[in-house]
Amino acid sequence: MLQGSAERVAHAGLSVCKLVACIVLLGLAMPVLAEECDRYEDLCPRAKALQLCQAKRETTHACGTTWGHYTCPATEHVGNDSVPLGHFDACINTDIRAGWVGWVRYYYDYASNTPDVERNRGNPPCEKGCFGDPVNALTGNKFETHTEFVGAGSFPLRAEWTYNASGTSAALTAEDLIFGRNRSHFYGRRVLNGTESGLIVSLVARPDGNTIRFYKGGDAGWSSNGDDPGALAMVTMPDGSSKYRFDDGKGGSEFYGLDGRLLSLRSPQGEEQTLSYDLEGRLERVVDRYGRALVFEYQDGRVSRLHQPDGGITAFSYSPTGDLVEVVYPGGSRTEYRYDESGFSEAAANSGLLTAVIHDGQRYSSTKYDTYGRAASTWLGSGVDRYDFKYSGTTAVPTFFEVKEPGGGTRSGPVRLKQGAAMPDYVYSSYCPGCSSFRTTYKYDKNSYVNTETSSDGTVTDFDYNGRGLLVQKIEAANQAATKRTEQTSWDAVFPVPLERKVLDASGTVVQRTTWTYNDRGQELTSSQHDTVSGAARTATTTYCEQTGVDTGTCPLVGLVLTTDGPRTDVGDLTTYAYYGSDHPDCATAPTTCAWRKGDLWKVTNASGQVTETLRYDGAGRALSIKDANGVITDLDYDARGLLTERRTRGSQ
């Protein structure tokens, strides 16, 4: 059966409950009642073009003996009991089916009770479910993200992996698991194509281990579950090549080759990182817009050495089963990882369950697991900050969870599934042993975003999200007429940036208003605070390097900030920025130690004309020497992992 995301339908105003069947035609155009499709377009917002909607009365469905259907709403099952309760399996009347080829049933997943492990890795969508070192208490999945290296700037190079006890994305291949078993990584993103029930499916692997599933019918675009961020499309590049483009819903874009490999990342401001691969299909090099690079060296298919742009080298070792067991950093510091230790796991042997992290010989953290591989306890050192977990049920997602916190308090509640992702129905919280508990209840919208949050005293916080998952309205104390507070936000149609934000008091009067404008890259041009009584505005303005400036040599790279002009009109409050226009000559022969790269910040001039100058950067783009307006120079030193260790001041000599 197709794992889709259409919704349970109960169309208001109809005397007889109607059901909508979204039919996907694969390669065969068929007539459709256009007015009916338009009428129900809101019910299939991602079922565009060749996904055709046709309303049929429930009583006219001619369900065969092998199919079943549900009453509307989907609370009662009629017919085939093999279909899980909560799904509406749309039967197609024989007079519609006659002569049709390649149609696919599209079922309703509004109250799915089928857990999807691909949507339950990494940080849980609801922060109420994350505890300990950390553990997603709603699933028992132990996860951990660790950054081995991060560069400087607004879009830095990054070597980062995420461990999930529940495994890695089904979209990843062996060539992607370069940091060992159960570990995805920051650049480990891939598009994998396949079919489900004859429908084209594209899986998009995410860095945290999760997977976004997209469906495609004929020449129509891809559609995903309502709460999955981002959009997938096939695009033609300026050189005429075709690539997959994934927009992450936050303004960033990812470009993939037709083989599904990640080729480049682009930030919301247009900064780009480019990836290249070796003959074995493994990631070999990542280069940023400044020419700085991360280089990956391999042994037995896994990263053995990471060459950093500052010249540092980080070494990695693995067990015979493919688990990362040791990382040695520049300077000699090391971290060890242990798995499946005796007394720490009741699951099957050699499961790859991370039980210990050891820094420079000292046990830093520990995790114990139950028979099903779910985290049972986590703590630091010899028992500090201990969390204990209990679960009901034996499936991938438990029906109930309980967490005992370090201070003796508890959190507990039932787990529900929204389109396969685990969410809390409500959470009982008690801050100390014997203390009375209070209950927080959650309700969700059709796209699995929190709709209301109700506290023990009955106070309701109401949330409204748009189809892109952006919060458009939040009402605090929504059921308290005298004290409620409303915050409303309108968003740019392309970038996830606000255009206007208003705060309203209990009477509905606007008490605060802020507006923004942006360029076509999504960079902020103006930010205005409006007086809600007089209407006057205080506006701050930012300008950027554009292509004309690059062409004339006045600035080196598109998107760099040139000026910021504050909101004051009585005095000057303009700050200007200048950048190095080319690489330092030494970069050609000493790329890890040359003093600067094209586009590195050179001078900042404040409103009083005082100039601060950055004289030198390290290979990773971190400032090494800065001269202030008085000629005093500050030298900065960093450790092998890029952390500031020393600051020295001296005269210009």
XYZ file of C-alpha atoms in Angstrom:
653
model
C 0.000 0.000 0.000
C 1.216 3.516 -0.787
C 2.462 5.386 2.262
C 0.891 8.784 1.579
C -0.270 11.896 3.332
C -3.745 12.792 2.106
C -6.241 13.579 4.803
C -9.387 12.195 6.334
C -12.244 14.180 4.854
C -15.446 15.438 6.418
C -16.734 18.212 4.164
C -18.815 20.677 6.180
C -22.201 21.671 4.838
C -22.987 18.431 3.032
C -26.017 16.470 4.161
C -24.265 13.248 3.254
C -20.618 12.753 4.202
C -18.496 12.689 1.061
C -15.158 11.025 0.638
C -12.446 12.228 -1.673
C -10.323 9.718 -3.536
C -7.075 11.182 -4.831
C -6.108 9.160 -7.856
C -2.612 9.238 -9.269
C -2.385 8.397 -12.950
C 0.939 7.069 -14.085
C 1.520 7.973 -17.673
C -2.160 8.028 -18.716
C -4.207 11.216 -18.917
C -7.867 10.726 -18.001
C -10.846 13.083 -17.937
C -11.725 14.592 -14.587
C -14.419 16.844 -13.230
C -12.318 19.979 -12.983
C -14.787 21.777 -10.785
C -14.736 18.878 -8.316
C -10.943 18.825 -8.298
C -10.852 22.561 -7.615
C -13.480 22.162 -4.937
C -11.358 19.675 -3.020
C -7.956 21.118 -3.810
C -7.529 22.143 -0.182
C -7.930 18.512 0.798
C -5.068 17.416 -1.455
C -2.757 20.443 -1.333
C 0.232 18.441 -2.533
C -1.716 16.377 -5.012
C -1.299 18.735 -7.954
C -1.598 18.327 -11.717
C -1.917 14.606 -12.462
C -3.182 13.778 -8.980
C -6.883 14.012 -9.751
C -9.575 14.448 -7.144
C -13.088 13.060 -7.596
C -15.803 13.286 -4.930
C -17.973 10.201 -4.457
C -20.715 9.448 -1.966
C -19.775 6.761 0.507
C -22.892 4.792 -0.335
C -21.875 4.444 -3.993
C -18.516 2.836 -3.333
C -18.393 -0.677 -4.709
C -15.757 -2.152 -2.442
C -14.673 -5.649 -3.250
C -14.118 -8.366 -0.687
C -10.390 -7.660 -0.526
C -10.826 -3.974 0.216
C -12.383 -2.089 3.083
C -13.479 1.455 3.686
C -14.195 3.698 6.647
C -17.120 5.804 7.658
C -16.416 9.502 7.777
C -14.762 10.502 10.025
C -12.563 7.427 10.042
C -13.632 5.911 13.336
C -15.402 2.794 12.135
C -14.079 0.147 9.816
C -16.237 -1.562 7.230
C -14.983 -4.527 5.226
C -11.387 -5.664 5.101
C -9.894 -5.556 8.604
C -6.320 -5.902 7.331
C -6.182 -2.161 6.729
C -5.048 -0.456 9.991
C -7.688 1.597 11.755
C -7.203 5.268 11.091
C -6.419 4.883 7.403
C -9.046 5.554 4.794
C -8.409 3.164 1.932
C -10.237 4.770 -0.973
C -12.210 2.206 -2.920
C -12.819 3.172 -6.514
C -16.241 2.506 -8.008
C -16.188 0.034 -10.882
C -17.671 2.563 -13.303
C -14.686 4.822 -12.625
C -12.151 2.025 -12.715
C -13.256 0.628 -16.051
C -10.484 1.058 -18.620
C -8.159 2.917 -16.313
C -4.546 1.794 -16.191
C -1.870 2.505 -13.639
C -4.038 4.149 -10.999
C -2.843 3.936 -7.437
C -4.835 3.927 -4.247
C -3.917 6.852 -2.021
C -4.838 6.319 1.588
C -5.518 8.731 4.390
C -2.888 8.888 7.078
C -4.592 11.320 9.441
C -4.445 9.039 12.461
C -1.866 6.501 11.366
C -0.908 3.916 13.952
C 1.997 2.659 11.861
C 5.351 3.949 13.179
C 7.871 5.099 10.589
C 11.422 4.745 11.887
C 12.595 6.956 9.017
C 10.767 9.889 10.649
C 11.814 9.291 14.255
C 15.572 9.761 14.246
C 17.576 12.734 15.423
C 16.119 15.496 17.550
C 12.364 14.898 18.022
C 9.981 17.463 16.508
C 8.514 18.166 19.951
C 11.065 19.292 22.529
C 8.897 17.794 25.274
C 10.147 14.343 24.267
C 13.906 14.922 24.481
C 15.754 14.152 27.722
C 19.148 13.076 28.987
C 22.273 12.664 26.900
C 20.029 12.893 24.758
C 17.248 10.353 24.257
C 13.948 10.687 22.427
C 11.706 9.353 25.189
C 8.842 8.952 22.721
C 10.715 6.217 20.840
C 13.648 5.260 23.076
C 16.107 6.286 20.373
C 19.492 7.366 21.704
C 20.926 10.026 19.386
C 23.956 12.258 19.525
C 25.367 14.898 17.198
C 29.060 15.702 17.375
C 31.018 18.337 15.475
C 34.565 17.264 14.614
C 35.391 20.526 12.861
C 33.592 23.755 12.010
C 35.046 26.676 10.107
C 34.329 30.375 10.448
C 31.760 32.640 8.850
C 28.026 32.589 8.225
C 28.129 29.373 6.152
C 31.129 27.441 7.491
C 32.596 24.159 6.387
C 31.490 21.494 8.828
C 32.537 17.945 9.659
C 29.707 16.688 11.830
C 28.052 13.319 12.403
C 24.854 12.174 14.104
C 24.586 8.796 15.823
C 21.166 7.107 16.001
C 20.738 3.807 17.823
C 17.838 3.136 15.444
C 20.109 3.203 12.386
C 20.544 5.446 9.368
C 18.342 6.628 6.528
C 17.150 4.029 4.039
C 18.211 6.443 1.298
C 21.901 6.162 2.151
C 24.274 3.768 0.425
C 27.426 2.126 1.773
C 29.485 4.963 0.257
C 27.597 7.457 2.435
C 28.336 5.757 5.778
C 31.830 7.178 5.936
C 31.856 7.578 9.748
C 30.780 4.017 10.448
C 27.648 2.143 11.435
C 24.597 4.068 12.678
C 26.160 7.432 11.810
C 24.937 9.906 9.248
C 26.877 13.109 8.634
C 26.421 16.725 7.609
C 27.195 16.114 3.927
C 25.619 12.640 3.922
C 22.532 13.697 2.011
C 21.205 11.751 -0.937
C 18.186 11.338 -3.204
C 17.197 7.705 -3.768
C 14.457 6.836 -6.254
C 12.186 3.820 -6.097
C 8.549 2.772 -6.324
C 5.752 1.942 -3.909
C 2.639 0.316 -5.340
C 3.753 1.518 -8.762
C 4.157 5.137 -7.668
C 7.508 6.887 -8.098
C 9.027 7.597 -4.694
C 12.088 9.725 -3.929
C 13.712 9.406 -0.520
C 15.796 12.375 0.630
C 18.266 11.541 3.408
C 18.816 14.220 6.030
C 21.968 14.835 8.094
C 20.259 13.862 11.369
C 19.370 10.384 10.092
C 15.779 11.090 9.142
C 14.268 10.616 5.700
C 11.768 12.722 3.786
C 9.602 10.721 1.406
C 8.350 12.406 -1.779
C 5.813 10.979 -4.234
C 5.570 11.770 -7.928
C 2.869 10.977 -10.443
C 3.509 11.269 -14.183
C 4.778 14.730 -15.098
C 3.498 16.248 -11.870
C 5.820 17.540 -9.198
C 6.763 15.739 -6.004
C 4.575 15.868 -2.916
C 5.512 15.025 0.664
C 3.836 14.651 4.025
C 2.376 17.896 5.301
C 4.773 18.304 8.215
C 7.901 17.422 6.261
C 9.863 20.576 5.481
C 11.143 21.354 2.044
C 10.339 20.706 -1.582
C 11.921 18.537 -4.279
C 12.098 19.422 -7.973
C 14.045 18.651 -11.132
C 15.742 21.813 -12.430
C 17.811 22.792 -15.448
C 21.086 24.476 -14.533
C 22.685 27.359 -16.488
C 25.033 24.870 -18.188
C 22.034 22.886 -19.454
C 22.437 19.955 -17.065
C 19.555 18.549 -15.036
C 19.749 18.230 -11.268
C 17.515 17.531 -8.332
C 16.977 20.600 -6.193
C 15.822 20.249 -2.598
C 14.732 23.429 -0.817
C 14.981 22.821 2.915
C 12.146 25.138 3.982
C 14.609 27.460 5.728
C 15.872 29.270 2.646
C 18.731 26.898 1.871
C 19.014 24.737 -1.243
C 20.711 21.438 -2.026
C 21.614 20.232 -5.516
C 21.960 16.549 -6.426
C 23.139 14.755 -9.540
C 20.863 12.361 -11.384
C 22.634 9.559 -9.497
C 21.362 11.094 -6.247
C 24.713 12.299 -4.914
C 24.904 15.698 -3.220
C 26.820 18.135 -5.429
C 26.450 21.468 -3.654
C 24.821 23.328 -0.783
C 23.608 26.919 -1.007
C 22.825 29.098 1.995
C 19.809 31.441 2.105
C 22.230 34.292 1.334
C 23.614 32.545 -1.733
C 26.899 31.255 -0.286
C 27.818 27.908 -1.788
C 29.807 24.825 -0.838
C 30.791 22.407 -3.601
C 31.376 18.665 -3.143
C 33.494 16.282 -5.213
C 33.878 12.493 -5.019
C 36.602 9.928 -5.642
C 36.426 7.052 -8.108
C 34.807 4.854 -5.437
C 31.923 7.305 -5.094
C 33.020 8.547 -1.663
C 33.059 12.184 -0.601
C 36.565 13.485 -1.216
C 36.484 17.265 -0.929
C 34.202 20.140 0.130
C 35.171 23.682 -0.907
C 33.523 26.928 0.232
C 33.206 30.203 -1.662
C 36.544 31.416 -0.259
C 38.479 28.411 -1.556
C 38.913 26.787 1.851
C 38.517 23.018 1.779
C 37.810 19.927 3.855
C 39.535 16.841 2.432
C 38.535 13.270 3.349
C 41.011 10.390 3.299
C 39.800 6.764 3.476
C 40.764 3.301 4.579
C 38.456 0.324 4.048
C 35.666 2.624 2.913
C 35.598 4.838 6.005
C 37.161 8.193 6.814
C 40.602 7.610 8.297
C 41.897 11.189 8.182
C 40.145 14.528 7.907
C 42.346 17.281 6.471
C 41.144 20.641 7.760
C 41.595 23.987 5.981
C 43.832 25.224 8.825
C 46.250 22.339 8.251
C 45.059 20.220 11.154
C 44.441 16.503 10.693
C 41.878 14.493 12.654
C 42.267 10.691 12.606
C 39.494 8.088 12.919
C 39.582 4.376 13.842
C 36.879 1.706 13.572
C 36.042 -1.729 14.956
C 35.827 -4.827 12.724
C 32.025 -4.393 12.780
C 32.310 -0.875 11.399
C 31.676 1.161 14.540
C 33.636 4.365 15.120
C 35.831 3.620 18.158
C 38.372 6.443 18.378
C 38.964 9.988 17.151
C 42.385 11.605 17.609
C 42.457 15.370 17.181
C 45.317 17.663 16.180
C 47.358 18.154 19.327
C 46.775 14.611 20.598
C 43.439 14.865 22.417
C 41.297 11.794 21.801
C 37.743 10.533 22.215
C 36.802 6.848 22.426
C 33.408 5.261 21.778
C 32.298 1.907 23.185
C 29.379 -0.261 22.130
C 27.296 -3.160 23.458
C 29.240 -3.315 26.738
C 28.358 -6.108 29.124
C 25.818 -4.906 31.678
C 24.831 -1.939 29.530
C 22.641 -3.595 26.909
C 19.970 -6.283 27.023
C 19.587 -6.200 23.243
C 21.125 -8.687 20.840
C 24.911 -8.793 20.785
C 26.764 -6.649 18.271
C 23.853 -4.242 17.799
C 26.120 -1.220 17.565
C 24.468 0.426 20.584
C 26.623 3.270 21.879
C 27.195 2.680 25.601
C 30.096 4.987 26.478
C 31.935 8.133 25.399
C 35.432 8.521 26.865
C 37.403 11.774 26.626
C 41.170 11.508 27.165
C 40.786 8.387 29.268
C 37.906 9.661 31.419
C 34.453 8.128 30.995
C 32.300 11.112 30.074
C 28.861 9.575 29.443
C 27.102 6.208 29.651
C 23.903 4.771 28.187
C 22.070 1.534 29.044
C 19.523 -0.141 26.756
C 16.587 -2.511 27.179
C 15.860 -5.698 25.221
C 14.430 -3.731 22.294
C 17.446 -1.448 21.946
C 15.678 1.485 23.587
C 17.650 3.702 25.957
C 16.924 2.750 29.579
C 19.301 5.140 31.377
C 21.826 7.860 30.611
C 24.259 9.632 32.925
C 27.466 11.618 32.943
C 30.682 10.664 34.702
C 30.060 8.377 37.664
C 26.316 9.011 37.826
C 25.727 12.748 37.503
C 22.663 14.025 35.622
C 21.054 10.578 35.453
C 17.835 9.950 33.531
C 15.919 6.656 33.650
C 13.401 5.660 30.989
C 10.507 3.205 30.989
C 8.252 2.270 28.092
C 5.004 0.399 27.495
C 4.743 -1.802 24.431
C 7.346 -3.651 22.426
C 7.104 -1.886 19.074
C 9.444 0.656 17.518
C 7.314 3.362 19.121
C 5.993 2.668 22.650
C 2.433 3.441 23.673
C 3.493 5.169 26.899
C 6.734 6.625 28.264
C 8.035 7.615 31.675
C 11.194 9.567 32.465
C 12.751 9.903 35.907
C 14.820 13.077 36.064
C 18.013 13.753 38.075
C 16.178 15.592 40.863
C 13.682 12.772 41.305
C 10.927 14.388 39.287
C 9.124 12.496 36.547
C 7.641 13.116 33.117
C 5.223 10.628 31.602
C 2.478 10.319 29.051
C 0.982 8.393 26.143
C 2.556 8.460 22.702
C 0.575 9.023 19.534
C 1.624 8.874 15.913
C 1.100 11.642 13.398
C 1.931 10.452 9.896
C 4.327 7.942 11.412
C 6.138 10.391 13.710
C 5.899 9.974 17.491
C 4.252 12.831 19.389
C 3.125 13.196 23.019
C -0.647 13.311 23.603
C -0.101 14.826 27.012
C 2.693 14.930 29.573
C 2.364 14.547 33.336
C 5.172 16.394 35.119
C 6.285 16.232 38.736
C 9.351 18.172 39.821
C 10.224 16.163 42.925
C 9.379 12.839 44.608
C 5.948 13.103 46.208
C 5.172 16.449 44.574
C 1.831 16.814 42.882
C 1.948 16.471 39.138
C 0.515 18.738 36.503
C -0.644 17.840 33.036
C 0.099 19.496 29.716
C -2.077 18.351 26.822
C -1.218 18.711 23.145
C -3.429 18.706 20.079
C -2.081 18.752 16.553
C -3.164 20.160 13.221
C -3.470 18.134 10.017
C 0.245 18.628 9.289
C 1.332 17.361 12.735
C 2.272 20.776 14.125
C 1.121 21.596 17.662
C -2.295 23.258 17.444
C -3.042 23.802 21.124
C -1.159 23.322 24.373
C -3.316 23.168 27.494
C -1.809 23.421 30.977
C -3.167 21.840 34.151
C -5.085 24.978 35.112
C -6.889 24.908 31.781
C -4.978 27.769 30.173
C -4.710 27.254 26.423
C -1.930 28.405 24.126
C -3.074 28.298 20.514
C -0.655 27.885 17.602
C -1.365 28.271 13.887
C 1.147 27.254 11.218
C 1.045 27.742 7.481
C 1.650 24.960 4.982
C 5.406 25.594 5.161
C 5.525 24.953 8.900
C 6.009 28.632 9.790
C 4.205 29.982 12.843
C 1.677 32.595 11.705
C -0.177 33.105 14.969
C 0.357 32.341 18.637
C -2.305 33.188 21.203
C -1.260 32.937 24.827
C -4.122 32.413 27.308
C -6.383 31.985 24.295
C -9.359 31.057 26.487
C -8.869 33.977 28.898
C -10.595 37.014 27.425
C -9.039 39.457 29.885
C -5.405 38.331 29.621
C -4.863 36.771 26.217
C -1.965 37.978 24.094
C -1.668 37.415 20.347
C 1.398 37.454 18.129
C 0.823 37.375 14.361
C 3.488 36.962 11.675
C 3.281 37.174 7.905
C 6.071 35.518 5.927
C 7.871 36.034 2.638
C 6.513 33.800 -0.119
C 9.952 32.381 -0.984
C 12.235 32.675 2.036
C 11.358 31.733 5.626
C 11.774 35.331 6.790
C 9.066 37.534 8.365
C 7.534 40.490 6.541
C 5.449 41.782 9.432
C 5.003 40.843 13.079
C 2.278 42.295 15.296
C 1.491 41.882 18.980
C -2.126 42.414 20.061
C -3.468 42.796 23.572
C -6.602 41.165 24.978
C -8.860 43.750 23.321
C -7.327 43.116 19.902
C -5.406 46.408 19.850
C -2.000 46.325 18.146
C 0.612 47.251 20.762
C 3.754 46.352 18.811
C 4.499 46.203 15.087
C 7.689 45.390 13.181
C 8.164 45.146 9.411
C 11.021 43.959 7.213
C 12.039 44.099 3.556
C 14.526 41.842 1.752
C 16.493 41.534 -1.466
C 15.964 38.684 -3.909
C 18.458 36.543 -1.952
C 16.392 36.845 1.216
C 18.870 39.198 2.927
C 17.362 41.844 5.164
C 17.312 45.331 3.619
C 15.259 47.197 6.210
C 13.925 46.555 9.691
C 11.321 49.005 11.000
C 9.831 49.443 14.458
C 6.464 51.220 14.191
C 4.894 53.429 16.832
C 1.388 51.988 17.080
C -0.048 55.348 18.196
C 1.597 57.896 15.896
C 2.474 55.532 13.060
C 6.071 56.793 12.976
C 8.751 54.232 12.132
C 12.384 53.779 13.175
C 14.143 52.016 10.310
C 17.564 50.381 10.081
C 18.960 49.742 6.588
C 21.571 47.315 5.242
C 23.223 47.289 1.811
C 25.106 44.439 0.147
C 27.637 43.751 -2.549
C 25.814 43.152 -5.839
C 27.039 41.843 -9.172
C 27.603 45.377 -10.464
C 29.991 45.984 -7.565
C 31.865 42.766 -8.335
C 32.111 43.752 -12.005
C 33.517 47.186 -11.155
C 35.846 45.886 -8.446
C 34.280 47.804 -5.563
C 33.492 44.592 -3.655
C 34.625 40.982 -4.150
C 31.628 38.672 -3.617
C 27.881 39.058 -4.058
C 25.987 39.166 -0.770
C 28.678 40.645 1.485
C 27.409 43.404 3.796
C 28.655 46.840 2.705
C 26.856 49.207 5.087
C 24.501 49.191 8.049
C 22.645 52.422 8.796
C 20.911 52.570 12.167
C 17.474 54.070 12.842
C 18.632 57.402 14.285
C 18.091 60.527 12.184
C 19.529 63.105 14.603
C 23.082 61.743 14.349
C 25.010 59.640 11.890
C 25.022 55.938 12.720
C 26.414 54.445 9.519
C 28.905 51.556 9.645
C 30.798 50.488 6.511
C 32.595 47.239 5.709
C 35.478 46.543 3.315
C 36.857 43.168 2.228
C 40.029 41.720 0.802
C 39.640 41.782 -2.969
C 41.902 38.817 -3.735
C 43.688 35.921 -2.058
C 46.965 36.646 -0.309
C 49.852 35.719 -2.662
C 50.918 32.899 -0.324
C 47.602 31.065 -0.816
C 48.846 29.544 -4.060
C 51.618 27.649 -2.263
C 50.467 27.591 1.392
C 46.664 27.399 1.384
C 46.398 26.378 5.057
C 48.486 29.265 6.431
C 48.047 32.199 4.028
C 46.923 35.442 5.688
C 43.560 35.990 4.000
C 41.238 34.893 1.251
C 39.194 36.874 -1.235
C 36.062 38.036 0.560
C 37.468 37.931 4.102
C 36.516 40.991 6.159
C 39.283 43.607 6.070
C 38.095 46.883 7.620
C 35.103 48.095 9.624
C 34.544 51.859 9.878
C 32.077 53.100 12.482
C 29.978 56.273 12.435
C 32.816 58.282 14.006
C 35.249 57.259 11.299
C 37.197 54.881 13.543
C 38.607 51.875 11.696
C 39.123 48.322 12.924
C 41.273 46.165 10.637
C 41.690 42.386 10.533
C 45.297 41.784 9.530
C 45.428 38.030 9.326
C 43.253 34.894 9.344
C 44.113 31.248 9.872
C 43.419 28.605 7.258
C 39.910 27.983 8.607
C 38.929 31.665 8.339
C 39.322 32.570 12.020
C 40.793 35.996 12.817
C 44.389 35.848 14.125
C 45.327 39.548 14.375
C 43.032 42.569 14.699
C 44.125 46.239 14.880
C 41.788 48.728 16.529
C 41.393 52.459 15.831
C 44.196 53.313 18.294
C 46.681 51.028 16.597
C 46.511 48.392 19.339
C 46.804 44.881 17.931
C 45.055 41.879 19.448
C 46.455 38.446 18.594
C 44.222 35.405 18.982
C 45.217 31.761 19.406
C 43.013 28.694 19.000
C 43.355 25.080 19.991
C 43.385 22.231 17.502
C 39.577 22.103 17.556
C 39.145 25.816 16.823
C 38.327 27.018 20.347
C 39.836 30.337 21.446
C 42.619 29.666 23.970
C 44.535 32.939 24.280
C 44.111 36.654 23.590
C 47.144 39.000 23.606
C 47.306 42.760 23.061
C 50.335 44.706 21.857
C 51.323 47.885 20.085
C 51.531 48.234 16.339
C 55.212 47.272 16.488
